[in-house]
mmCIF file of C-alpha atoms in Angstrom:
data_model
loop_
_atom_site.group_PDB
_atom_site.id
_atom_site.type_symbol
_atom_site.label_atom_id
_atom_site.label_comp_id
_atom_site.label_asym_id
_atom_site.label_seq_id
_atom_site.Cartn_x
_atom_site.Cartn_y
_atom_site.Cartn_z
ATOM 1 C CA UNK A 1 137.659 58.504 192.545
ATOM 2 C CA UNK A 2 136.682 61.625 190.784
ATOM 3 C CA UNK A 3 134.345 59.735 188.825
ATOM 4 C CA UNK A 4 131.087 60.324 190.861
ATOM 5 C CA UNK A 5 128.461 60.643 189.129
ATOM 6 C CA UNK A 6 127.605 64.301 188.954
ATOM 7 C CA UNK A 7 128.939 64.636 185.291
ATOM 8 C CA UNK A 8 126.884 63.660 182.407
ATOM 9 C CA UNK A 9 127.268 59.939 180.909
ATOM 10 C CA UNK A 10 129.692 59.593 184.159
ATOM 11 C CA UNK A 11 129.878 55.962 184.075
ATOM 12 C CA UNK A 12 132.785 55.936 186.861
ATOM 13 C CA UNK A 13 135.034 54.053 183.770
ATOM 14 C CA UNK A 14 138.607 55.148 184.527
ATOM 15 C CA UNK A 15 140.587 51.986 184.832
ATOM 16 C CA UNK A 16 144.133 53.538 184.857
ATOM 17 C CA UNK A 17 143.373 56.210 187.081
ATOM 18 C CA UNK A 18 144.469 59.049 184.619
ATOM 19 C CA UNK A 19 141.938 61.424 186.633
ATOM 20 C CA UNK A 20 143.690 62.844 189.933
ATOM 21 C CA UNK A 21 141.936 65.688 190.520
ATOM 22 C CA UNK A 22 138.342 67.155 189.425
ATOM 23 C CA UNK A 23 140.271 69.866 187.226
ATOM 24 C CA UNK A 24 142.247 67.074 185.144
ATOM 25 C CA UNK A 25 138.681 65.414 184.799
ATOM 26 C CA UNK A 26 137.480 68.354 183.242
ATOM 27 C CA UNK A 27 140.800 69.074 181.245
ATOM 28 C CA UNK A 28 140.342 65.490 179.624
ATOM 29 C CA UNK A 29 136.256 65.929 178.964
ATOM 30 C CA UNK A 30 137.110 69.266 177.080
ATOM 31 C CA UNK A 31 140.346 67.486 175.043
ATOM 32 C CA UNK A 32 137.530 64.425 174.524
ATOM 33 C CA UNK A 33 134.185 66.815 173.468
ATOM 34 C CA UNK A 34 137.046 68.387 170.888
ATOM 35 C CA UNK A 35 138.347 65.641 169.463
ATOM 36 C CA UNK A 36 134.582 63.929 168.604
ATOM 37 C CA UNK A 37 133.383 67.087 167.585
ATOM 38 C CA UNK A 38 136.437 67.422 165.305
ATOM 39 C CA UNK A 39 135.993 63.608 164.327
ATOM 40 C CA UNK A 40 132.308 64.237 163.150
ATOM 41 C CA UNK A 41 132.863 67.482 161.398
ATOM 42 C CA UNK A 42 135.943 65.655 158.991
ATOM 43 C CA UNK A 43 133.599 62.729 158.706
ATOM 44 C CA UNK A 44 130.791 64.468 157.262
ATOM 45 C CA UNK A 45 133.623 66.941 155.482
ATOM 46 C CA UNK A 46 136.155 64.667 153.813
ATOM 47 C CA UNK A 47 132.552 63.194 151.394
ATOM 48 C CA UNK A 48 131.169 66.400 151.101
ATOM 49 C CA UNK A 49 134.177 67.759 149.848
ATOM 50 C CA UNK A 50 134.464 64.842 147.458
ATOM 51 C CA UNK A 51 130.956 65.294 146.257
ATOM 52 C CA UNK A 52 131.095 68.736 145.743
ATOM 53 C CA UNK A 53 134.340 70.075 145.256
ATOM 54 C CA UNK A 54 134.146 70.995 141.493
ATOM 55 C CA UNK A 55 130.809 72.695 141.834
ATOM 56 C CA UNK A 56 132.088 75.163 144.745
ATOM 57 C CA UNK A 57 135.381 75.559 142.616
ATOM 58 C CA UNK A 58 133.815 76.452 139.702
ATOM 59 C CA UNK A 59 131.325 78.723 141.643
ATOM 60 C CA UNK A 60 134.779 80.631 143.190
ATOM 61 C CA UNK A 61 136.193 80.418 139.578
ATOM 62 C CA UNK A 62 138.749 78.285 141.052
ATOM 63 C CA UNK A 63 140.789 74.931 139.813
ATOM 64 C CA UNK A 64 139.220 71.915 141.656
ATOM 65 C CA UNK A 65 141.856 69.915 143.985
ATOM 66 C CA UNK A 66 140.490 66.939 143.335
ATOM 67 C CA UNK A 67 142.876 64.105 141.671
ATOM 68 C CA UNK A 68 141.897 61.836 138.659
ATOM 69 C CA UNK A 69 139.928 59.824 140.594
ATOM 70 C CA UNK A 70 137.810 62.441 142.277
ATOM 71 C CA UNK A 71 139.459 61.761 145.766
ATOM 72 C CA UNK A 72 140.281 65.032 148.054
ATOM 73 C CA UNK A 73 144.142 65.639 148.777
ATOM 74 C CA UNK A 74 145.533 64.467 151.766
ATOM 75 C CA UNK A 75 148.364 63.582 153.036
ATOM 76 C CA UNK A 76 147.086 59.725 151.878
ATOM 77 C CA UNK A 77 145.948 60.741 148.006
ATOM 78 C CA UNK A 78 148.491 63.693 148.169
ATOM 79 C CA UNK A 79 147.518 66.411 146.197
ATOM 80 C CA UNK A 80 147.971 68.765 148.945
ATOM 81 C CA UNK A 81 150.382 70.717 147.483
ATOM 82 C CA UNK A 82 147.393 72.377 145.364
ATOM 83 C CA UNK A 83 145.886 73.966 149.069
ATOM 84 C CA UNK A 84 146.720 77.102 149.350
ATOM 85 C CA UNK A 85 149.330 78.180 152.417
ATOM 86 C CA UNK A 86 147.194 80.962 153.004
ATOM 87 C CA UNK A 87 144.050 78.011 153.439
ATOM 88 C CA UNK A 88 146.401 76.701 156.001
ATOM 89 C CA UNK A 89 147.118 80.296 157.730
ATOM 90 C CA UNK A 90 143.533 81.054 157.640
ATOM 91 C CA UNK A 91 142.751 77.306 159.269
ATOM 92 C CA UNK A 92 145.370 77.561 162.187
ATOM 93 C CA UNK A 93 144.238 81.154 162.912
ATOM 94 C CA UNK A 94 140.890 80.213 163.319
ATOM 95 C CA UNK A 95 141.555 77.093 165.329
ATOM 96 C CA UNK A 96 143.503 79.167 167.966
ATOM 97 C CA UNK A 97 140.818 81.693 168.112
ATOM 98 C CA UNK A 98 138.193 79.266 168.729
ATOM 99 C CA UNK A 99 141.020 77.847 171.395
ATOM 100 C CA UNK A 100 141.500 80.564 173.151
ATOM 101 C CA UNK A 101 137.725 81.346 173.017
ATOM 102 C CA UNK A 102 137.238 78.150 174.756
ATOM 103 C CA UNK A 103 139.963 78.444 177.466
ATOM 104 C CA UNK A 104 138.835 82.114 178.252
ATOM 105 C CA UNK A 105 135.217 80.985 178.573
ATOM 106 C CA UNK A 106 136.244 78.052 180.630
ATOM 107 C CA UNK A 107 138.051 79.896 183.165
ATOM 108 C CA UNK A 108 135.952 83.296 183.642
ATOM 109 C CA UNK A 109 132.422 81.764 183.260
ATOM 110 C CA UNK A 110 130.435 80.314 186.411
ATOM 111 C CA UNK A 111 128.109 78.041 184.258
ATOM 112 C CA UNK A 112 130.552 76.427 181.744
ATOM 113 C CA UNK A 113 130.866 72.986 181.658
ATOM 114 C CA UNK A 114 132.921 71.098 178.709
ATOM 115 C CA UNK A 115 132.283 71.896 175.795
ATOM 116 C CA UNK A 116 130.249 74.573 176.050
ATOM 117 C CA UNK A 117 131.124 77.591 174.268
ATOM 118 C CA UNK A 118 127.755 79.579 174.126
ATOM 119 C CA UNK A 119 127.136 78.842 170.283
ATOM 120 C CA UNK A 120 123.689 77.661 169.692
ATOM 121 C CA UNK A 121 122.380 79.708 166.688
ATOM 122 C CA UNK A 122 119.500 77.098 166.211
ATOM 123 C CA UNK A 123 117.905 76.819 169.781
ATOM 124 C CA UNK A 124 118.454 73.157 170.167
ATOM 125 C CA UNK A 125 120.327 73.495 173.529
ATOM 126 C CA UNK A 126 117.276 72.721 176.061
ATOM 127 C CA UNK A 127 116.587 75.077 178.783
ATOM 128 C CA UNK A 128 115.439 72.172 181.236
ATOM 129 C CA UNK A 129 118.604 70.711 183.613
ATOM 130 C CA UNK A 130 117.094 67.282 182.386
ATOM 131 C CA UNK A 131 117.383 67.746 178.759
ATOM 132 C CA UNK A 132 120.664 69.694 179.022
ATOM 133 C CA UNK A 133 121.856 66.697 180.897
ATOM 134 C CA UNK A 134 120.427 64.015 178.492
ATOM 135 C CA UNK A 135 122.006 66.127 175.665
ATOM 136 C CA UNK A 136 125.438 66.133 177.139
ATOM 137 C CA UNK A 137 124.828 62.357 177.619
ATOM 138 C CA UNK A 138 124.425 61.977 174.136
ATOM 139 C CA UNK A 139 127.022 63.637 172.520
ATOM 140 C CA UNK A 140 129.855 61.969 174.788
ATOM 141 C CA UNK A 141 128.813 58.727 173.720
#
């Protein structure tokens, strides 16, 4: 029922009815515009890292982390016992701030919608409502 419409790439699919209210609609677009924007960032990250590792080590004057057979640690490979704790501090910290950013935007501003946190150092947002709206269409599917 809170399906409508009004939201971009709104296609009224809810089957279980997890949406009672419009502000758990919006509470499970943010969680879902995180996740997939988390998903593509260790997609393109996790290869990267692989290709690259030994040149940004060596440029830091660092050991590379990479094992024998050039894969990154994880908790798969293992190997991530060569990360640094203060890597993982650093990480966490940063998460929370860009958290708490998020929530704090989301509750004071008049114009936010999910996932928007004001960052667009390129320009790419459009200013047009039909772009924005094709835009937000694209990245949730």
């Amino acid at each position: 029922p809170m399906l409508d419409g009004s939201m971009a790439g709104d296609a009224g699919f809810d089957p279980v009815g997890f949406a009672k209210s419009k502000e758990d609609l919006m509470n499970y677009r943010e969680a879902e515009i995180k996740h997939a924007r988390l998903a593509m960032l260790a997609a393109a990250g996790w290869p990267i890292s692989e290709l690259f590792d030994r040149q940004i080590a060596n440029a830091f004057g660092l050991d590379p982390v990479l094992d024998a057979s050039d894969r990154a640690p994880s908790v798969l490979n293992g190997g991530l016992g060569k990360i640094s704790p203060v890597y993982w501090v650093a990480v966490l910290a940063a998460a929370a701030a860009i958290d708490v950013y998020g929530i704090s935007t989301s509750k004071h501003s008049p114009n936010y919608f999910p996932g928007n946190l004001g960052f667009d150092p390129f320009g790419i947002y459009p200013k047009g409502k039909e772009g924005q709206m094709r835009m937000q269409t694209t990245e949730i599917k």
